[in-house]
PDB file of C-alpha atoms in Angstrom:
ATOM      1  CA  LYS A   1       0.013  -0.146   0.067  1.00  0.00           C
ATOM      2  CA  LEU A   2       2.800   2.061   1.049  1.00  0.00           C
ATOM      3  CA  LEU A   3       4.603   1.937  -2.471  1.00  0.00           C
ATOM      4  CA  ASN A   4       0.743   2.573  -4.372  1.00  0.00           C
ATOM      5  CA  LYS A   5       0.834   5.702  -2.520  1.00  0.00           C
ATOM      6  CA  PHE A   6       4.180   6.829  -3.147  1.00  0.00           C
ATOM      7  CA  ALA A   7       3.736   6.027  -6.929  1.00  0.00           C
ATOM      8  CA  GLN A   8       0.575   8.072  -6.818  1.00  0.00           C
ATOM      9  CA  LEU A   9       2.259  11.029  -5.296  1.00  0.00           C
ATOM     10  CA  GLU A  10       5.089  10.656  -7.884  1.00  0.00           C
ATOM     11  CA  PHE A  11       2.629  11.054 -10.802  1.00  0.00           C
ATOM     12  CA  LYS A  12       0.877  14.062  -8.995  1.00  0.00           C
ATOM     13  CA  TYR A  13       3.856  16.080  -7.620  1.00  0.00           C
ATOM     14  CA  GLY A  14       7.126  14.486  -8.942  1.00  0.00           C
ATOM     15  CA  ASN A  15       8.159  13.079 -12.050  1.00  0.00           C
ATOM     16  CA  ALA A  16       5.630  10.558 -13.906  1.00  0.00           C
ATOM     17  CA  GLU A  17       8.581   8.223 -15.362  1.00  0.00           C
ATOM     18  CA  ARG A  18       9.263   7.348 -11.596  1.00  0.00           C
ATOM     19  CA  GLY A  19       5.700   6.812 -10.930  1.00  0.00           C
ATOM     20  CA  ARG A  20       5.692   4.394 -13.832  1.00  0.00           C
ATOM     21  CA  THR A  21       8.701   2.572 -12.785  1.00  0.00           C
ATOM     22  CA  ILE A  22       7.303   2.046  -9.235  1.00  0.00           C
ATOM     23  CA  TYR A  23       3.810   0.671 -10.714  1.00  0.00           C
ATOM     24  CA  GLU A  24       5.811  -1.507 -13.064  1.00  0.00           C
ATOM     25  CA  THR A  25       7.810  -2.902  -9.998  1.00  0.00           C
ATOM     26  CA  LEU A  26       4.567  -3.186  -7.904  1.00  0.00           C
ATOM     27  CA  LEU A  27       2.860  -5.145 -11.072  1.00  0.00           C
ATOM     28  CA  GLY A  28       5.699  -7.217 -11.504  1.00  0.00           C
ATOM     29  CA  ASN A  29       5.238  -8.243  -7.748  1.00  0.00           C
ATOM     30  CA  HIS A  30       1.547  -8.540  -7.667  1.00  0.00           C
ATOM     31  CA  PRO A  31       0.452  -8.992 -11.146  1.00  0.00           C
ATOM     32  CA  LYS A  32      -3.115 -10.036  -9.738  1.00  0.00           C
ATOM     33  CA  ARG A  33      -3.892  -7.163  -7.794  1.00  0.00           C
ATOM     34  CA  THR A  34      -6.481  -5.356 -10.300  1.00  0.00           C
ATOM     35  CA  ASP A  35      -6.769  -2.446  -7.884  1.00  0.00           C
ATOM     36  CA  PHE A  36      -3.256  -1.570  -8.789  1.00  0.00           C
ATOM     37  CA  TRP A  37      -3.713  -1.566 -12.433  1.00  0.00           C
ATOM     38  CA  PHE A  38      -6.748   0.415 -12.368  1.00  0.00           C
ATOM     39  CA  VAL A  39      -5.062   3.173 -10.245  1.00  0.00           C
ATOM     40  CA  TYR A  40      -2.226   3.178 -12.564  1.00  0.00           C
ATOM     41  CA  ILE A  41      -4.319   3.831 -15.293  1.00  0.00           C
ATOM     42  CA  ASP A  42      -6.126   6.675 -13.539  1.00  0.00           C
ATOM     43  CA  MET A  43      -2.707   8.382 -13.003  1.00  0.00           C
ATOM     44  CA  GLU A  44      -1.721   7.985 -16.554  1.00  0.00           C
ATOM     45  CA  LEU A  45      -5.090   9.490 -17.556  1.00  0.00           C
ATOM     46  CA  LYS A  46      -5.482  12.091 -14.982  1.00  0.00           C
ATOM     47  CA  TYR A  47      -1.697  13.672 -14.368  1.00  0.00           C
ATOM     48  CA  ALA A  48       0.469  12.249 -17.560  1.00  0.00           C
ATOM     49  CA  GLN A  49      -2.906  12.829 -19.867  1.00  0.00           C
ATOM     50  CA  ASP A  50      -1.565   9.590 -21.839  1.00  0.00           C
ATOM     51  CA  ALA A  51      -4.219   7.919 -23.310  1.00  0.00           C
ATOM     52  CA  ASP A  52      -2.147   5.939 -25.292  1.00  0.00           C
ATOM     53  CA  ARG A  53      -0.183   4.570 -22.586  1.00  0.00           C
ATOM     54  CA  ALA A  54      -3.315   3.911 -20.472  1.00  0.00           C
ATOM     55  CA  ARG A  55      -4.630   1.466 -23.614  1.00  0.00           C
ATOM     56  CA  GLN A  56      -1.136  -0.304 -23.547  1.00  0.00           C
ATOM     57  CA  ILE A  57      -2.068  -0.902 -19.871  1.00  0.00           C
ATOM     58  CA  TYR A  58      -5.190  -2.349 -20.558  1.00  0.00           C
ATOM     59  CA  GLU A  59      -4.097  -4.093 -23.384  1.00  0.00           C
ATOM     60  CA  ARG A  60      -1.538  -5.892 -20.802  1.00  0.00           C
ATOM     61  CA  MET A  61      -4.328  -6.640 -18.343  1.00  0.00           C
ATOM     62  CA  ILE A  62      -6.793  -8.474 -20.527  1.00  0.00           C
ATOM     63  CA  THR A  63      -4.093 -10.808 -21.097  1.00  0.00           C
ATOM     64  CA  LEU A  64      -3.689 -11.783 -17.372  1.00  0.00           C
ATOM     65  CA  GLU A  65      -4.853 -15.263 -16.211  1.00  0.00           C
ATOM     66  CA  LEU A  66      -7.683 -14.077 -14.013  1.00  0.00           C
ATOM     67  CA  ASN A  67     -11.226 -15.638 -13.094  1.00  0.00           C
ATOM     68  CA  PRO A  68     -14.249 -13.960 -14.997  1.00  0.00           C
ATOM     69  CA  VAL A  69     -15.521 -12.318 -11.723  1.00  0.00           C
ATOM     70  CA  LYS A  70     -12.060 -10.247 -12.055  1.00  0.00           C
ATOM     71  CA  MET A  71     -12.004  -9.749 -15.685  1.00  0.00           C
ATOM     72  CA  LYS A  72     -15.568  -8.688 -16.107  1.00  0.00           C
ATOM     73  CA  PRO A  73     -15.126  -5.131 -14.556  1.00  0.00           C
ATOM     74  CA  ILE A  74     -11.424  -5.287 -16.402  1.00  0.00           C
ATOM     75  CA  PHE A  75     -13.521  -5.223 -19.824  1.00  0.00           C
ATOM     76  CA  LYS A  76     -16.129  -3.218 -18.727  1.00  0.00           C
ATOM     77  CA  LYS A  77     -13.587  -0.164 -17.803  1.00  0.00           C
ATOM     78  CA  PHE A  78     -11.808  -0.984 -21.207  1.00  0.00           C
ATOM     79  CA  LEU A  79     -15.037  -0.642 -22.891  1.00  0.00           C
ATOM     80  CA  ALA A  80     -15.960   2.702 -21.421  1.00  0.00           C
ATOM     81  CA  PHE A  81     -12.494   4.291 -21.937  1.00  0.00           C
ATOM     82  CA  GLU A  82     -12.355   3.210 -25.530  1.00  0.00           C
ATOM     83  CA  ALA A  83     -16.099   4.698 -25.897  1.00  0.00           C
ATOM     84  CA  SER A  84     -14.814   8.137 -24.660  1.00  0.00           C
ATOM     85  CA  HIS A  85     -10.837   7.888 -25.782  1.00  0.00           C
ATOM     86  CA  GLY A  86     -11.077   5.678 -28.972  1.00  0.00           C
ATOM     87  CA  THR A  87     -12.841   5.188 -32.003  1.00  0.00           C
ATOM     88  CA  PRO A  88     -15.396   2.739 -33.618  1.00  0.00           C
ATOM     89  CA  GLU A  89     -12.651   0.365 -34.278  1.00  0.00           C
ATOM     90  CA  THR A  90     -10.930   0.386 -30.914  1.00  0.00           C
ATOM     91  CA  VAL A  91     -14.403  -0.329 -29.142  1.00  0.00           C
ATOM     92  CA  ASN A  92     -14.841  -3.178 -31.478  1.00  0.00           C
ATOM     93  CA  HIS A  93     -11.351  -4.594 -30.707  1.00  0.00           C
ATOM     94  CA  VAL A  94     -12.168  -4.358 -27.107  1.00  0.00           C
ATOM     95  CA  LYS A  95     -15.540  -6.323 -27.697  1.00  0.00           C
ATOM     96  CA  THR A  96     -13.631  -8.903 -29.943  1.00  0.00           C
ATOM     97  CA  LYS A  97     -11.280  -9.524 -27.052  1.00  0.00           C
ATOM     98  CA  ALA A  98     -13.862 -10.025 -24.552  1.00  0.00           C
ATOM     99  CA  ALA A  99     -15.763 -12.455 -26.953  1.00  0.00           C
ATOM    100  CA  GLU A 100     -12.445 -14.339 -27.375  1.00  0.00           C
ATOM    101  CA  TYR A 101     -12.055 -14.276 -23.463  1.00  0.00           C
ATOM    102  CA  ILE A 102     -15.507 -15.718 -22.929  1.00  0.00           C
ATOM    103  CA  ALA A 103     -15.068 -18.336 -25.675  1.00  0.00           C
ATOM    104  CA  LYS A 104     -11.687 -19.572 -23.893  1.00  0.00           C
ATOM    105  CA  GLN A 105     -13.569 -20.006 -20.605  1.00  0.00           C
ATOM    106  CA  SER A 106     -16.421 -21.962 -21.976  1.00  0.00           C
ATOM    107  CA  ASP A 107     -13.624 -24.545 -23.546  1.00  0.00           C
TER     108      ASP A 107
END
């Protein structure tokens, strides 16, 4: 929790690149903590104003091996993000990835 807060403060008051480094380390140690992932994306959007980086983080998130209960909010937030920051093609991309995930789960 302390590193998470420190990374947030780096984004807000310090250097965004140092905040990214802290988050990448944190996610490397705790890849299934979706709360860290979501805060990282929020920091990218709010302070760094970098939608492309946020999109890359979402793309990494949807490749995680998580249960459907954790994946559903990820896809919902990714779809909402693309609806506001993306194009119809990127929205369709997210829908396709969600359908692939569902198909993979039913196998």
